[in-house]
Short mmCIF file of C-alpha atoms and ligand atoms in Angstrom, two decimals:
data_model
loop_
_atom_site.label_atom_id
_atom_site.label_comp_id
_atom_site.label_asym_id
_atom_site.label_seq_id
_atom_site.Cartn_x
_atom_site.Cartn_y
_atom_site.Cartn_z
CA UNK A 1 -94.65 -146.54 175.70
CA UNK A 2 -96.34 -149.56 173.84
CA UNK A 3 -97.30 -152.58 176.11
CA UNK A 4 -94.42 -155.21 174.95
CA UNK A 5 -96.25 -157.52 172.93
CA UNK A 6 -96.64 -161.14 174.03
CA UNK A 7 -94.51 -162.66 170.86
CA UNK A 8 -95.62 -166.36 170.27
CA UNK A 9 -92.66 -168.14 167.99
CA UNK A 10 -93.57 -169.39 164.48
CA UNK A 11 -94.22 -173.24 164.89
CA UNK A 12 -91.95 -175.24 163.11
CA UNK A 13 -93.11 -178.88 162.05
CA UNK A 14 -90.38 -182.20 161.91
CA UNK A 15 -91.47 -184.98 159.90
CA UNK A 16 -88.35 -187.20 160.46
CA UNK A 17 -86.86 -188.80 163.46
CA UNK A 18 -83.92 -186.58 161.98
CA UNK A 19 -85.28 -183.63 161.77
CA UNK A 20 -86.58 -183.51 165.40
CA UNK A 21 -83.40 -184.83 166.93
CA UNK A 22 -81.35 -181.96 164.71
CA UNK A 23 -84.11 -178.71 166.21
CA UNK A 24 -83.88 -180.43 169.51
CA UNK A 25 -80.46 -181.15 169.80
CA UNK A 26 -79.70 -177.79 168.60
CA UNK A 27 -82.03 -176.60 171.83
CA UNK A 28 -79.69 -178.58 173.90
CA UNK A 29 -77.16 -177.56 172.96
CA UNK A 30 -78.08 -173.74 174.02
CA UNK A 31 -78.90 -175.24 177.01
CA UNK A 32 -82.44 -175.03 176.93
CA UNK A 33 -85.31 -177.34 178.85
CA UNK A 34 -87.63 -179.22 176.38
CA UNK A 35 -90.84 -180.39 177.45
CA UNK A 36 -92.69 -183.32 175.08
CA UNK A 37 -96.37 -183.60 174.97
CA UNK A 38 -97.28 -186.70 172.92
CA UNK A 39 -100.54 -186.66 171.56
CA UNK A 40 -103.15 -188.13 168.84
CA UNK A 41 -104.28 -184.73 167.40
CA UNK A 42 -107.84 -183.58 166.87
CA UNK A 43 -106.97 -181.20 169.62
CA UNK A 44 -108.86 -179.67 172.29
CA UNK A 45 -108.33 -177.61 175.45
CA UNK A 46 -107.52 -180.37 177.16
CA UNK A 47 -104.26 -181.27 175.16
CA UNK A 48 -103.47 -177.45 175.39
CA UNK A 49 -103.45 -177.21 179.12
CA UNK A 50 -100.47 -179.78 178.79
CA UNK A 51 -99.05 -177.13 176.19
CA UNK A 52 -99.30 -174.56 178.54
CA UNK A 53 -97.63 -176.81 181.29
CA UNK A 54 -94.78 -177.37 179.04
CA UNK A 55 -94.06 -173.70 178.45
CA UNK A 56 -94.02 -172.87 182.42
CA UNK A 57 -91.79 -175.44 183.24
CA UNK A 58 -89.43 -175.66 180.12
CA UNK A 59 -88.15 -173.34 177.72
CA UNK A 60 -89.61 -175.36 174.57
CA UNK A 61 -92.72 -177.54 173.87
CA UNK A 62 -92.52 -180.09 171.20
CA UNK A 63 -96.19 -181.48 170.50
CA UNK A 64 -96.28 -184.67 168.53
CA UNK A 65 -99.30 -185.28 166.63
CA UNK A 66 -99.41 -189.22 166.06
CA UNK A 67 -102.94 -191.94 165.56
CA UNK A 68 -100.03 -194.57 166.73
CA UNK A 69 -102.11 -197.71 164.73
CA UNK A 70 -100.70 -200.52 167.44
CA UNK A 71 -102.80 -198.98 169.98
CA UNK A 72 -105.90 -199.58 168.71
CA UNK A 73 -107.88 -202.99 168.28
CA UNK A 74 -109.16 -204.42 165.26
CA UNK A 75 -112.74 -203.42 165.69
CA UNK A 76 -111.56 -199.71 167.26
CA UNK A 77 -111.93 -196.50 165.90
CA UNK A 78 -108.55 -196.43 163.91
CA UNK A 79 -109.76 -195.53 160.74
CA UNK A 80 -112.13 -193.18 162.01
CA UNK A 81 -110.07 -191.37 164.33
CA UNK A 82 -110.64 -187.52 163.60
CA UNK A 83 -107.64 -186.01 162.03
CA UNK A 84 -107.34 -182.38 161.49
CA UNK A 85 -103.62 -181.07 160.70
CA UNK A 86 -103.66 -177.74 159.81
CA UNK A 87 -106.45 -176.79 162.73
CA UNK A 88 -104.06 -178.59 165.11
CA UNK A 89 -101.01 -177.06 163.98
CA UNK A 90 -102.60 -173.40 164.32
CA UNK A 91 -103.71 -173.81 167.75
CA UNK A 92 -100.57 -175.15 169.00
CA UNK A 93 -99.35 -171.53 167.25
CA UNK A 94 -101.29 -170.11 168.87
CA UNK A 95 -100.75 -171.51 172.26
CA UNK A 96 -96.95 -171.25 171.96
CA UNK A 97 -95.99 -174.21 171.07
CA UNK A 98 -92.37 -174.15 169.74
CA UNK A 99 -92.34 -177.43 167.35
CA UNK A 100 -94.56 -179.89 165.70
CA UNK A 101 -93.23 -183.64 164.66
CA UNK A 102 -96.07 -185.18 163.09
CA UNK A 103 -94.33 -188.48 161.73
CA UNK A 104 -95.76 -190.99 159.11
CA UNK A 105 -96.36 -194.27 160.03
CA UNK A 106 -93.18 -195.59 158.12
CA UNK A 107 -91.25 -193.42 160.16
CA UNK A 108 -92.27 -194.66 163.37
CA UNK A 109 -93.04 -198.39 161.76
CA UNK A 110 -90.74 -199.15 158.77
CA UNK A 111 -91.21 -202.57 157.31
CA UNK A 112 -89.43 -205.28 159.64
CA UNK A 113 -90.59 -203.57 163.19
CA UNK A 114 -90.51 -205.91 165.37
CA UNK A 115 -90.12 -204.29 169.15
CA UNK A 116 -91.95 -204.00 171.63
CA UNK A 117 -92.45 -202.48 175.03
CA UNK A 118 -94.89 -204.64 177.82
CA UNK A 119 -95.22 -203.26 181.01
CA UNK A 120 -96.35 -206.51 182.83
CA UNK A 121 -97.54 -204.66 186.33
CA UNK A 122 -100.55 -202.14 185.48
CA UNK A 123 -101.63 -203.24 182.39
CA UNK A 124 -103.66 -206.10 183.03
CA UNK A 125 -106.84 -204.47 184.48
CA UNK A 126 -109.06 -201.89 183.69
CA UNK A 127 -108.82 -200.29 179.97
CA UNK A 128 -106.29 -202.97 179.57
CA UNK A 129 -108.70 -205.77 179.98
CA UNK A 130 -111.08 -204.49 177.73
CA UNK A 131 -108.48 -203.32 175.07
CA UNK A 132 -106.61 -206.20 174.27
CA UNK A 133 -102.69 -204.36 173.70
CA UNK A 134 -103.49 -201.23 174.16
CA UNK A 135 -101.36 -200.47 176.62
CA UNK A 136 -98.15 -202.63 174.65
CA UNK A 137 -99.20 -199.99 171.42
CA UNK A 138 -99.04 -197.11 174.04
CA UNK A 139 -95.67 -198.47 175.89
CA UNK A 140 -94.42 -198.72 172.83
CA UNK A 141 -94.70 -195.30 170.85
CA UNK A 142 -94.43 -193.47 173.84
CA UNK A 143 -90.88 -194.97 174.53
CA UNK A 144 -89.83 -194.15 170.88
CA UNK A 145 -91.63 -190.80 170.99
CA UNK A 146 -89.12 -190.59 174.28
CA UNK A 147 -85.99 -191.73 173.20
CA UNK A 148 -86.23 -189.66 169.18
CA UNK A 149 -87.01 -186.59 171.04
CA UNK A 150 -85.10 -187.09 174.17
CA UNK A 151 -87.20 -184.34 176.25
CA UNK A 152 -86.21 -183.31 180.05
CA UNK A 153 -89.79 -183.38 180.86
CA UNK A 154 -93.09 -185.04 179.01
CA UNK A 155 -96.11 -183.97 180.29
CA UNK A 156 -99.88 -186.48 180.00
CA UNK A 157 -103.05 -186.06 181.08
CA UNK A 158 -104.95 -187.70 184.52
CA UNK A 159 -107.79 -187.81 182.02
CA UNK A 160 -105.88 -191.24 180.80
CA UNK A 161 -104.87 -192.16 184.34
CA UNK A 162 -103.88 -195.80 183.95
CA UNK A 163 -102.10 -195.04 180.73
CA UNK A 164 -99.97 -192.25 183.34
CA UNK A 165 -99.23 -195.01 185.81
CA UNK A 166 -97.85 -197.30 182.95
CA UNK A 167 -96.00 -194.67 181.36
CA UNK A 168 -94.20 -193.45 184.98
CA UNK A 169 -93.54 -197.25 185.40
CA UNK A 170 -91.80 -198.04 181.83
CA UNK A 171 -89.45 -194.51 182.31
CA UNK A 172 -88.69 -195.95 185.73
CA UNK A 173 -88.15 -199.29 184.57
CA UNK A 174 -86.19 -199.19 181.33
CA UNK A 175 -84.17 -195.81 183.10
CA UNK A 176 -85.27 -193.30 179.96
CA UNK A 177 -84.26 -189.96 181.74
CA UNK A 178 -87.04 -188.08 181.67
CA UNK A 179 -89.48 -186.49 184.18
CA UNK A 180 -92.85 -187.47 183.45
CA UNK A 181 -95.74 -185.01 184.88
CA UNK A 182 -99.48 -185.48 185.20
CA UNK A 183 -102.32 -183.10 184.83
CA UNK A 184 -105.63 -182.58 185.98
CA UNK A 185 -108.35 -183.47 183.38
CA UNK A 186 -109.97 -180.33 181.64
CA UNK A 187 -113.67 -180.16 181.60
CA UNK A 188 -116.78 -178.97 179.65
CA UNK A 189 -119.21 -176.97 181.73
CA UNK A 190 -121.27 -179.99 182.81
CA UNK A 191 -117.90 -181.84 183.88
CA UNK A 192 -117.59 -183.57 180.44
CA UNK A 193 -114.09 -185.03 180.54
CA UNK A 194 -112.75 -183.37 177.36
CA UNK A 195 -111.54 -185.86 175.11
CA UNK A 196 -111.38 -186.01 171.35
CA UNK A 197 -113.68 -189.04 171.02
CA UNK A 198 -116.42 -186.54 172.20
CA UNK A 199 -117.24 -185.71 168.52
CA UNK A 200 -118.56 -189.37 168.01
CA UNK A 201 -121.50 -188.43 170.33
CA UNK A 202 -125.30 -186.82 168.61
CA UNK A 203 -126.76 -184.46 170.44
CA UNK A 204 -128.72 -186.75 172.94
CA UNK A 205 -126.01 -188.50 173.92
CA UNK A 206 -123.98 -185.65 175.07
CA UNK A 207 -126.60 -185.20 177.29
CA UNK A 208 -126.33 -188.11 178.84
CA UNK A 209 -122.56 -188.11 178.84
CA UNK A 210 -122.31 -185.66 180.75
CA UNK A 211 -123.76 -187.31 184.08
CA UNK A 212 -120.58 -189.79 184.22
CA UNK A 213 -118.52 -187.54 186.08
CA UNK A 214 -121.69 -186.59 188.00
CA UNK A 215 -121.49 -190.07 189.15
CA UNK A 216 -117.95 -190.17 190.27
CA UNK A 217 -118.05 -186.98 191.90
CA UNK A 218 -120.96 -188.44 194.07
CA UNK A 219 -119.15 -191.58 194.39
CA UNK A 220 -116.18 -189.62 196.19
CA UNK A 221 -118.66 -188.09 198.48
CA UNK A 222 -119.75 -191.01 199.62
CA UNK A 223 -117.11 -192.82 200.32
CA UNK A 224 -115.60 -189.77 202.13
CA UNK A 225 -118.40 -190.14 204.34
CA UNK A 226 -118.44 -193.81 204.65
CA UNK A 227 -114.71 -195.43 203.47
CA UNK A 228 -115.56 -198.46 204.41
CA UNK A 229 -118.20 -198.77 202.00
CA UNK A 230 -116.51 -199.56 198.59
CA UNK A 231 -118.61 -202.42 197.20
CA UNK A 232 -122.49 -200.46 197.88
CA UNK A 233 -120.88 -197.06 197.13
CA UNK A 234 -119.72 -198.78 193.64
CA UNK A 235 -122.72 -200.49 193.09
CA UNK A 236 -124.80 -197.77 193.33
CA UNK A 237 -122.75 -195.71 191.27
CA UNK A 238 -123.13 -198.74 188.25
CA UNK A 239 -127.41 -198.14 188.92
CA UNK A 240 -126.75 -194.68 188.20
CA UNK A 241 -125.12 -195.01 185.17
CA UNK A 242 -127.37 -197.65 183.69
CA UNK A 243 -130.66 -194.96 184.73
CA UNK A 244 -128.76 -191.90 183.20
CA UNK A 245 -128.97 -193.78 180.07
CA UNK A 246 -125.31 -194.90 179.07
CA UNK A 247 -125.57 -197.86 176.51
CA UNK A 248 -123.13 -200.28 178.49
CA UNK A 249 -120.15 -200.03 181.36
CA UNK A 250 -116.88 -201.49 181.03
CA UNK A 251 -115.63 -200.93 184.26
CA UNK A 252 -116.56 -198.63 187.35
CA UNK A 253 -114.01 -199.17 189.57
CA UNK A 254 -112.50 -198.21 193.04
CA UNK A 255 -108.60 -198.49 193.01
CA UNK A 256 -105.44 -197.86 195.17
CA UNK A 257 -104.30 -194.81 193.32
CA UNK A 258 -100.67 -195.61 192.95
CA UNK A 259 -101.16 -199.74 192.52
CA UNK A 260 -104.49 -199.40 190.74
CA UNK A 261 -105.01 -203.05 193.14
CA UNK A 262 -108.88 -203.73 194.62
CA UNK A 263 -109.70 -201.89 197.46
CA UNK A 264 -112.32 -202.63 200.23
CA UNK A 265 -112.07 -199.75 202.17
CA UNK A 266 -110.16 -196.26 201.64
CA UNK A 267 -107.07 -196.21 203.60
CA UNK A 268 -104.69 -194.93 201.05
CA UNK A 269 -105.25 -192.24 198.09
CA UNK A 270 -107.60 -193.98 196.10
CA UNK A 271 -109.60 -193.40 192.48
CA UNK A 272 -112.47 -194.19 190.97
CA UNK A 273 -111.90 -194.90 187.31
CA UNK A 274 -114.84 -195.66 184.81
CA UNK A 275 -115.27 -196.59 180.96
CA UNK A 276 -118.73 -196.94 179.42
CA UNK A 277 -120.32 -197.25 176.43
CA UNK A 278 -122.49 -194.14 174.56
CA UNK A 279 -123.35 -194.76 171.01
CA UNK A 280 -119.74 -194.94 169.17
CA UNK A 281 -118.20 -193.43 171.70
CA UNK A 282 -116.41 -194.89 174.84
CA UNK A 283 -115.94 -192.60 177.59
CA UNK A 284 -113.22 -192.98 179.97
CA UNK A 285 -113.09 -190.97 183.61
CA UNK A 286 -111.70 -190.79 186.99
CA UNK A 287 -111.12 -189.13 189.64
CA UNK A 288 -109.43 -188.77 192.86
CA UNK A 289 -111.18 -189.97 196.51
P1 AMP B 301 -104.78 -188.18 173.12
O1 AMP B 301 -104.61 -187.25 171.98
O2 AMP B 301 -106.20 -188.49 173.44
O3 AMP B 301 -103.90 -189.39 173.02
O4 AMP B 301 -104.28 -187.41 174.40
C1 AMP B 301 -103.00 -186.82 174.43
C2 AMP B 301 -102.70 -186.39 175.85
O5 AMP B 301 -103.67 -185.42 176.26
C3 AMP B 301 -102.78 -187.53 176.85
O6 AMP B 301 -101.73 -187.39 177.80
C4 AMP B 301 -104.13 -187.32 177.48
O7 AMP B 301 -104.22 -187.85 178.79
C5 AMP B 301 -104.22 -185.82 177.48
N1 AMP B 301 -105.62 -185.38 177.57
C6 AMP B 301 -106.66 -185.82 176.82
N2 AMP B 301 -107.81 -185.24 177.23
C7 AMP B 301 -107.48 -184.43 178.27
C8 AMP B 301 -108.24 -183.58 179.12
N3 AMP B 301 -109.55 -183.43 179.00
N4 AMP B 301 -107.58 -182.88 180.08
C9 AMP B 301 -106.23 -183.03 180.22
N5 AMP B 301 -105.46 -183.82 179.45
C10 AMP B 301 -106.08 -184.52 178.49
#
């Protein structure tokens, strides 16, 4: 007998609000689970993982491919962004992915837009401090992205932690119904968070990158050892990233995992979350203590 065949469907690809809500809807209405996985493209392993989540708890994955403009700053890397379609689209083929949406930005913006989503708790520290509405550009396409495809389950990364806490808040808050899952960051062998800003980086620099999460992970030891000892654990830990040879730190930080408030000592689950400066790249990471 021939081994059955592991059949991966044909991707499809929506371009329209219209078109997604008719292949989804038409899901539904079979009575199948539909897991969303928002992302910016230029995909990686990372984003795949999340693919692969979607398929074991739902019976389709839609992957949106989006460089959502209001998320970025004036002087970020919009325009620059890598985009790389038809890659993308045949790795999410061949990872199972059932559909595609890859909108314009007319679709998602048409002329007169003038909503938006602010999550007030959350946002006010950390990436969001140094990224002047970000987090309103993220709130705010991740909500439509929600409410056009109207998923049971959307699945992000713990790579992007803060941007996960804001997102679980703004489903809780406005009452989209949707269950929103995390997962654990893929990375390179050296511990590289994978991320598709990781192509801005020459050769010497990825060196270097790769000692953040070096960092972190020795952070976490020591304050496992010593919890009490937040403020010379995280100073050390900014020493060490200004000797490995990153250009400038945003933030190294030691939060409340759930409140992302200061903490003095560990009592409660806690993370260390860090954004720095390499060349054109900025490199965000965390991880749990
Ligand atoms: P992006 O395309 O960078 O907006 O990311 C899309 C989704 O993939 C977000 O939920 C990210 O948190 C997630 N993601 C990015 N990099 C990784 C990684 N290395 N491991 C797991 N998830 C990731």
């Amino acid at each position: 007998m021939k081994p059955k065949q592991n059949q991966k469907p044909k991707l499809e690809t929506a371009r329209s609000v219209t078109e997604l809500r008719a292949v989804v809807g038409g899901w539904h209405a079979q009575g199948l689970r539909v897991a969303l996985v928002p992302t910016m493209g230029a995909l990686h392993a990372g984003h795949l993982s999340l693919v692969q989540k979607g398929l074991e708890l739902c019976d389709r994955v839609v992957v949106s491919i989006f460089v959502n403009p209001t998320q970025f700053g004036p002087n970020e890397d919009f325009s620059r962004y890598p985009r790389q379609m038809e890659a993308d689209a045949a790795q999410l083929e061949s990872t199972g992915a059932h559909l595609l949406f890859a909108p314009g930005v007319e679709e998602m913006y048409p002329p007169g837009f003038s909503t938006s989503v602010n999550v007030k708790d959350l946002t006010q520290s950390l990436c969001g401090a140094f990224r002047p509405g970000h987090f309103e550009g993220v709130a705010t396409v991740v909500t439509k992205l929600l409410l056009q495809a109207l998923p049971d389950v959307a699945i992000f990364g713990e790579k992007d932690y803060q941007q996960l806490l804001v997102i679980r808040r703004l489903t809780r808050d406005l009452d989209i119904p949707v269950e929103i899952i995390g997962v654990p960051t893929l990375r390179e062998k050296d511990g590289l968070a994978m991320s598709s800003r990781n192509a801005y980086l020459q050769p010497d620099e990825r060196q270097v990158a790769g000692q953040l999460n070096r960092i972190l992970f020795a952070m976490a030891e020591k304050l496992r050892a010593a919890p009490g000892d937040v403020a010379a654990v995280r100073q050390w830990g900014l020493e060490q990233i200004a000797e490995a040879g990153f250009d400038t730190t945003d933030y190294l930080e030691v939060r409340d995992a759930a409140t992302l408030e200061t903490l003095e000592n560990i009592r409660t689950p806690a993370r260390i979350l860090a954004a720095v400066r390499l060349g054109k790249a900025r490199l965000i990471d965390n991880i749990a203590v």
